[in-house]
Short mmCIF file of C-alpha atoms in Angstrom, two decimals:
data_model
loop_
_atom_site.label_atom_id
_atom_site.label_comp_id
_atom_site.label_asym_id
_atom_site.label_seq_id
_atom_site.Cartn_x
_atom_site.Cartn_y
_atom_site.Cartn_z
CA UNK A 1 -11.08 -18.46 15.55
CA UNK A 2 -11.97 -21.32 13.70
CA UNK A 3 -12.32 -25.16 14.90
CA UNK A 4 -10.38 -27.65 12.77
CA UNK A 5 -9.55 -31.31 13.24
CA UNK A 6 -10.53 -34.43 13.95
CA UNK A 7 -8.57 -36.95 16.36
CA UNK A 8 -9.11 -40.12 16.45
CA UNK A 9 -8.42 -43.58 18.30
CA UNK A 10 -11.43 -44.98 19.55
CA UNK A 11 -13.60 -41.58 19.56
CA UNK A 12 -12.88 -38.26 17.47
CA UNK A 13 -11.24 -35.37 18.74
CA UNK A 14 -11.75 -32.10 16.74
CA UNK A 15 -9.27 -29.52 17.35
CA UNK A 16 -10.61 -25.71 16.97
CA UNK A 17 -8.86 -22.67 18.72
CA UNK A 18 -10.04 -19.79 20.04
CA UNK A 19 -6.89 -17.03 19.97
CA UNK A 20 -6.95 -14.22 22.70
CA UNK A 21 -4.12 -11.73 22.56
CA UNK A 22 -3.03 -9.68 25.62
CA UNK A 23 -0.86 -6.65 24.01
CA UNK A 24 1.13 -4.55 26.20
CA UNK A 25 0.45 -1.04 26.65
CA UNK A 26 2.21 1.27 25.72
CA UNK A 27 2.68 5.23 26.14
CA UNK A 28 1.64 5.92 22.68
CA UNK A 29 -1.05 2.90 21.95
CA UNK A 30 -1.56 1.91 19.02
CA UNK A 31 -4.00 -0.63 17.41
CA UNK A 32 -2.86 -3.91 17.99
CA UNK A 33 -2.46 -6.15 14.97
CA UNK A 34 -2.34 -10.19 15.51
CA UNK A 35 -1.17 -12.28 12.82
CA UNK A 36 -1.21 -16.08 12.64
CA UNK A 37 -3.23 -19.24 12.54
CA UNK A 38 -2.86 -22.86 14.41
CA UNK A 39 -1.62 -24.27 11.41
CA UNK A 40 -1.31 -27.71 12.91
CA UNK A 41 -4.08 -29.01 12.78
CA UNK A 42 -5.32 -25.93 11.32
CA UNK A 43 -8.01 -23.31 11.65
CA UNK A 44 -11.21 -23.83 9.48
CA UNK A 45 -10.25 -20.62 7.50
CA UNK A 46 -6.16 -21.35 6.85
CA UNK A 47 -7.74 -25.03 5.84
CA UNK A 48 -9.87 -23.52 3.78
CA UNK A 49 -7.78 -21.48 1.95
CA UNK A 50 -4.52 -23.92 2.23
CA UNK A 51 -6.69 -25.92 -0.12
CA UNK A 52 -8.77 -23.69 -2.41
CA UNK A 53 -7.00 -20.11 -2.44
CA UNK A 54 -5.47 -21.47 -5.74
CA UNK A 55 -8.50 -22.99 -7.62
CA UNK A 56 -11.53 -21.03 -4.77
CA UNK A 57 -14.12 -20.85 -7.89
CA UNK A 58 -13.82 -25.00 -8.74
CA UNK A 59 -17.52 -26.17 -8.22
CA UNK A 60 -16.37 -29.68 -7.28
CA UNK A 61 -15.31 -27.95 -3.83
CA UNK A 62 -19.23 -27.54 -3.14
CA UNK A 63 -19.35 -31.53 -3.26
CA UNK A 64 -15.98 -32.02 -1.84
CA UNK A 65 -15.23 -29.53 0.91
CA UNK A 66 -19.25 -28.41 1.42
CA UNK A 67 -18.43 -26.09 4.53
CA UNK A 68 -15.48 -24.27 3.33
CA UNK A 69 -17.97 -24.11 -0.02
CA UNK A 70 -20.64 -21.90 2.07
CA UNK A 71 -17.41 -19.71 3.87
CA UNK A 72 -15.87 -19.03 0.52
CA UNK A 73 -19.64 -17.88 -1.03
CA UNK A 74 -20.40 -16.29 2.66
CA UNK A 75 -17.53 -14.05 2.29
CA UNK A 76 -14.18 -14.88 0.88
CA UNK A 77 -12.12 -12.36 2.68
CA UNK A 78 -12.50 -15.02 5.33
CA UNK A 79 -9.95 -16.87 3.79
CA UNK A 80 -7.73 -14.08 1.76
CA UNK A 81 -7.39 -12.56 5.85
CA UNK A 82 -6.78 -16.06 7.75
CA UNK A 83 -4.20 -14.67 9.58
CA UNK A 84 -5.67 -11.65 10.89
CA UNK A 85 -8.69 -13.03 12.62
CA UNK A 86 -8.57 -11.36 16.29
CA UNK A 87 -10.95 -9.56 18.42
CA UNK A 88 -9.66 -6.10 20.43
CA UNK A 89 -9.84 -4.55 23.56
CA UNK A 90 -11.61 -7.41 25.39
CA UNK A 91 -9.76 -6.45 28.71
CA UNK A 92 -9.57 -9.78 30.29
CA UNK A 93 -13.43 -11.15 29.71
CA UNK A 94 -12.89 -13.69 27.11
CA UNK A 95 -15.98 -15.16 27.57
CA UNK A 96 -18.18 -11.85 27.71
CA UNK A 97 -16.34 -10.83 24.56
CA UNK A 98 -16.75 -13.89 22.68
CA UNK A 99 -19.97 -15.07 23.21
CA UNK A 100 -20.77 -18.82 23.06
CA UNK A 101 -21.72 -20.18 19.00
CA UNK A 102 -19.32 -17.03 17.53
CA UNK A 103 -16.39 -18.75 19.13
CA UNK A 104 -14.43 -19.51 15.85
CA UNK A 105 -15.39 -16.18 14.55
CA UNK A 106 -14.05 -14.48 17.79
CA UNK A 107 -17.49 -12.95 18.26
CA UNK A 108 -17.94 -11.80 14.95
CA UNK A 109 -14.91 -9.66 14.64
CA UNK A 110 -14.91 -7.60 11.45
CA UNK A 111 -18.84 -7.86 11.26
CA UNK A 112 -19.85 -10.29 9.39
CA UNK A 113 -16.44 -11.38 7.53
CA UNK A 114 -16.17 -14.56 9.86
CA UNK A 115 -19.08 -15.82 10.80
CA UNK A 116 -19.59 -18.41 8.03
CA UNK A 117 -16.91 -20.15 10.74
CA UNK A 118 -19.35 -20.63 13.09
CA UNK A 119 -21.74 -22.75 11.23
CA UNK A 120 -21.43 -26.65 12.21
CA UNK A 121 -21.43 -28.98 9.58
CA UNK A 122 -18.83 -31.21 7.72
CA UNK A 123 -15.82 -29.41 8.60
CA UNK A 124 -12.47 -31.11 6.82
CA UNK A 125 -10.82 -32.74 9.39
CA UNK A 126 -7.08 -34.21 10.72
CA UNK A 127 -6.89 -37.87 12.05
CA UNK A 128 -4.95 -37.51 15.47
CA UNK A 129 -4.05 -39.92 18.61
CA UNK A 130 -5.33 -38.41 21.66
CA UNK A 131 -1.70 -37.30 22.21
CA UNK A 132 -1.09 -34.86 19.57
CA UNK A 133 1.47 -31.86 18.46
CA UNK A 134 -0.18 -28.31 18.36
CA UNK A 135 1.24 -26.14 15.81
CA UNK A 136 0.47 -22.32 15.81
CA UNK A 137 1.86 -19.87 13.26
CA UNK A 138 3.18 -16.12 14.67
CA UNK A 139 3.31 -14.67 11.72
CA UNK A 140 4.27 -11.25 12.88
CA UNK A 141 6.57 -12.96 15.90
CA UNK A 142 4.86 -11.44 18.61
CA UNK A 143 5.18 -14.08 21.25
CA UNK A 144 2.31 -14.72 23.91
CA UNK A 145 2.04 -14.46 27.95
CA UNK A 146 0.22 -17.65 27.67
CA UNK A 147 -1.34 -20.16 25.39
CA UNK A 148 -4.31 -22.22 26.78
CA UNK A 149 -5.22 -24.84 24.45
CA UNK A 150 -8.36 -26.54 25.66
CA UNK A 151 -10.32 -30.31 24.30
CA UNK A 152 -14.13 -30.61 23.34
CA UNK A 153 -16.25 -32.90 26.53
CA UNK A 154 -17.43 -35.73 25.57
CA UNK A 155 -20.91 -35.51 23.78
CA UNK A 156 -19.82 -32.07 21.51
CA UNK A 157 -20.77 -32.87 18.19
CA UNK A 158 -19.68 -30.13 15.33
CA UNK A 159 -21.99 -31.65 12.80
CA UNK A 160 -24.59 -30.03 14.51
CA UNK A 161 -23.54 -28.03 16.97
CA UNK A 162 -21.94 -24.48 17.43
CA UNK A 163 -19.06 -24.33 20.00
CA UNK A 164 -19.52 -22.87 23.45
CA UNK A 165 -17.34 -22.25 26.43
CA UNK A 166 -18.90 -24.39 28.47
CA UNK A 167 -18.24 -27.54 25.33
CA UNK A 168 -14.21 -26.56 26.19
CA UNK A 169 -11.71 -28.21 29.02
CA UNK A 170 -8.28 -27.16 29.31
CA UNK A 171 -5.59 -29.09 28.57
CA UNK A 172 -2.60 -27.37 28.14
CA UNK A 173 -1.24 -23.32 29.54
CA UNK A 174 1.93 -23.03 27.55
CA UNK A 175 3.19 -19.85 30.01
CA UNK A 176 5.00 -16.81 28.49
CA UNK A 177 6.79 -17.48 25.21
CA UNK A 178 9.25 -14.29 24.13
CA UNK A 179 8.90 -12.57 20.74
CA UNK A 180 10.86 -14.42 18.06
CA UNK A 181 10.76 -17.72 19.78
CA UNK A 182 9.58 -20.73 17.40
CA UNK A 183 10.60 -22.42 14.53
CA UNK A 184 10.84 -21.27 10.79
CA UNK A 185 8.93 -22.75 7.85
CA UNK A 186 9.87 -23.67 4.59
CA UNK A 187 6.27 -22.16 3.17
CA UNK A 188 7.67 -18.89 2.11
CA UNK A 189 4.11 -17.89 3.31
CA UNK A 190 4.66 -18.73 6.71
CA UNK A 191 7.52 -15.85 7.21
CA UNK A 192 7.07 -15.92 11.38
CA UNK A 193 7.75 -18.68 13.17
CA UNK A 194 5.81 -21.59 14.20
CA UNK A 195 4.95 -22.22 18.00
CA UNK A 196 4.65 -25.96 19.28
CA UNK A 197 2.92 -27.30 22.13
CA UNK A 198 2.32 -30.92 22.86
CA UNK A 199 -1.62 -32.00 24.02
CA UNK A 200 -2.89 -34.67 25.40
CA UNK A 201 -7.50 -35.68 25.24
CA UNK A 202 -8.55 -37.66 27.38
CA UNK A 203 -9.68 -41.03 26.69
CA UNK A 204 -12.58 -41.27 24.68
CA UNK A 205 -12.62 -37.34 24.27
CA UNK A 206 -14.99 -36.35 21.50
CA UNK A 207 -15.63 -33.01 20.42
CA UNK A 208 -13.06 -29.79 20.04
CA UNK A 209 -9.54 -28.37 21.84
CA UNK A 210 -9.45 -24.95 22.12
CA UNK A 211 -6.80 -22.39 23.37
CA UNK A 212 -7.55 -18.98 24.93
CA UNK A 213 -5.12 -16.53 26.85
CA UNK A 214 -5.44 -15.58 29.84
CA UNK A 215 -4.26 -12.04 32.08
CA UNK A 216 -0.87 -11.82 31.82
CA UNK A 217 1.15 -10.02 35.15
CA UNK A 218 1.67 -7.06 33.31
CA UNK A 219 -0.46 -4.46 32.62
CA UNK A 220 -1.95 -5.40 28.95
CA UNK A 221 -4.66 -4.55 26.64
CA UNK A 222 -6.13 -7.72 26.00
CA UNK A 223 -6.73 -8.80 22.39
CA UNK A 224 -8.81 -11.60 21.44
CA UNK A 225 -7.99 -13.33 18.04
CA UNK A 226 -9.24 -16.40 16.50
CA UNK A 227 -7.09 -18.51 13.93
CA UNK A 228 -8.82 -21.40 14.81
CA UNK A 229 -10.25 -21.84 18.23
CA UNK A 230 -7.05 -21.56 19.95
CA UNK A 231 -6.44 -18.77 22.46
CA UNK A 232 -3.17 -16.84 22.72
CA UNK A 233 -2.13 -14.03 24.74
CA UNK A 234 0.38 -11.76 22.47
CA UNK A 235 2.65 -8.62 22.95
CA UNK A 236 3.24 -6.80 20.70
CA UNK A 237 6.15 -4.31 19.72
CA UNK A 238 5.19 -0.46 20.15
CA UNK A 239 5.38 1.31 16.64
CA UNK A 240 7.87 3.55 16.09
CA UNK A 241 6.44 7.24 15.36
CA UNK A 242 8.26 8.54 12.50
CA UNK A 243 8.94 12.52 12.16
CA UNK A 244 6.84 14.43 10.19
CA UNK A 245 7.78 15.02 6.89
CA UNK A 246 8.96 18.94 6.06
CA UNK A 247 6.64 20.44 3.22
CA UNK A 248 8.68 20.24 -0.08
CA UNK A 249 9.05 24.08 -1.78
CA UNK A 250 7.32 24.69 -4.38
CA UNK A 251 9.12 24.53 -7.89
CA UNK A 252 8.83 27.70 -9.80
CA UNK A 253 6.84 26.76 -13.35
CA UNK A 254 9.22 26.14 -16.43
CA UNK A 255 9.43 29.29 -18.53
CA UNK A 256 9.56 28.02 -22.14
CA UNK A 257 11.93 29.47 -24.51
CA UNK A 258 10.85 32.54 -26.61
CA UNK A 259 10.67 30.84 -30.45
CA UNK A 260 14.00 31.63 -32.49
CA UNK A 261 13.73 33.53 -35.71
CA UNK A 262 15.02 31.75 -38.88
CA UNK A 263 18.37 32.46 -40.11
CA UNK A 264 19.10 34.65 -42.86
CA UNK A 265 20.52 32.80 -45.52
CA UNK A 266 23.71 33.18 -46.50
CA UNK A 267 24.52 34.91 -50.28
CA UNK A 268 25.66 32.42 -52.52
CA UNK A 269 29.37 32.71 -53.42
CA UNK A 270 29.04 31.04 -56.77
CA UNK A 271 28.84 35.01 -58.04
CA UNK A 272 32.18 36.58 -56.33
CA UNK A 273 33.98 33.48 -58.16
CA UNK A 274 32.52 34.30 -61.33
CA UNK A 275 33.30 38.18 -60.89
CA UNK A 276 36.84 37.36 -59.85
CA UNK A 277 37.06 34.56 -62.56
CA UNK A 278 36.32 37.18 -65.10
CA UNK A 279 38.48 39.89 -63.29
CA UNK A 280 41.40 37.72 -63.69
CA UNK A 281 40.78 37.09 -67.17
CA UNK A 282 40.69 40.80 -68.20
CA UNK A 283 43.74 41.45 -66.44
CA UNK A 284 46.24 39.17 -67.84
CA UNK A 285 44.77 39.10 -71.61
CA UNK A 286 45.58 42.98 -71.18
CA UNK A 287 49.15 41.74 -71.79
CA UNK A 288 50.67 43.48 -69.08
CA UNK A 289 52.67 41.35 -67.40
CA UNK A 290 52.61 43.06 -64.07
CA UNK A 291 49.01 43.59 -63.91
CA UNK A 292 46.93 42.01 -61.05
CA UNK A 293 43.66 41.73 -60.52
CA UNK A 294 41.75 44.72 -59.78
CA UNK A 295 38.34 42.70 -58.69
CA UNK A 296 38.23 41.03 -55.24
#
């Protein structure tokens, strides 16, 4: 979960989402796996690594992008995993699960790995109107039973302070979307599809929207996942169990060939042409006409 942008008319709106994922059971459950990111504005993390994953050692981001600086030196699997931020098995309590100030790192999922997110400070920002187009990535096109994209109150202030539940008002409940549904991106990174939702702040809003799912009317494990602090309920697909593999035979070891002894050579002919040579000779200087050879 990470909070990202800024939108403003005559006060600032910053955007952040908190994602929770509801995943259907199923007979044989498996873990549940959420990938994606709001990408629009986007999640401190994607930001982060939209701009820096190509050049994430340049010193002039410590002076130019100071808080993605301090998550890239906190830990920069942060930002190599931006799609895969998501918390598990929260059953419904978003809230317990995801305690207030680890909001955008949905309570500190993976340890450590995300909690750089949490820190306020000078967090890049988007300039919005306070009606706005919220753009979420589903990378691995699992649709949601609900999207619940909530606004910072008035008097939030990221600079300085972390993001709580009670900071949040909701402002939009997309309702079920289906698996597959959503546009596709030219960014062959973005393989999924792309999930749009249109928000409105209220005037003179000033502080962070955030998303979280809710209990869908099925009977789910509930997965919370933060891409930025949007919340999303997903479903995923049940994995298909593949047979097990039958145990290859052995191969019986090569026998290597038992070394061939050298060939005798052969006797030269040269001498059984000379011997006949000579035979021949003998013969006919006998002066018998009807001599032959005797020599073979």
């Amino acid at each position: 979960m990470s909070t990202a942008k800024h939108a403003r008319r005559t006060a600032t709106v910053v955007f952040a989402t908190l994602i929770l994922l509801a995943t259907a059971l199923v007979s044989t459950a498996g873990t549940a796996s959420a990938h994606g990111s709001a990408i629009g504005p986007e999640s401190r993390n994607y930001g982060c690594w939209k701009r820096w994953g190509s050049d994430f050692q340049n010193p002039a981001m410590a002076t130019q992008d100071p808080m993605c600086w301090q998550a890239w030196q906190a830990d920069s699997t942060a930002m190599w995993n931006w799609n895969s931020l998501y918390r598990d098995n929260v059953g419904g309590d978003h809230q317990g699960q995801v305690p207030d100030g680890q909001l955008c790192s949905g309570g500190q999922t993976g340890g450590t790995r995300y909690a750089a997110l949490d820190n306020p400070g000078n967090w890049r920002a988007a300039n919005l109107s306070t009606s706005f187009t919220w753009r979420m990535h589903d990378q691995a096109l699992h649709g949601a039973d609900y999207i619940r994209i909530y606004v910072t109150r008035q008097g939030y202030n990221p600079l300085t302070q972390r993001l709580r539940w009670a900071d949040l008002e909701l402002r939009h409940d997309t309702g079920r979307i289906l698996p597959g549904v959503g546009t596709r991106e030219t960014d062959p990174v973005l393989n999924g599809v792309t999930i749009s939702a249109n928000v409105t702040a209220p005037a003179g809003a000033d502080g962070t929207s955030c998303t979280r799912s809710g209990r869908p009317a099925t009977p789910t494990r509930t997965t919370t996942s933060a891409a930025t602090s949007t919340s999303v309920a997903y479903r995923t697909r049940p994995r298909r169990r593949r047979p097990p593999r039958r145990p290859r035979r052995p191969r019986p070891p090569r026998l290597r060939p038992a070394p061939r002894r050298p060939a005798r050579p052969r006797r030269p002919r040269r001498r059984r042409v000379a011997a006949a040579a000579r035979c021949r000779t003998r013969s006919w200087a006998s002066g018998t006409v009807a001599s032959r050879p005797t020599c073979g």
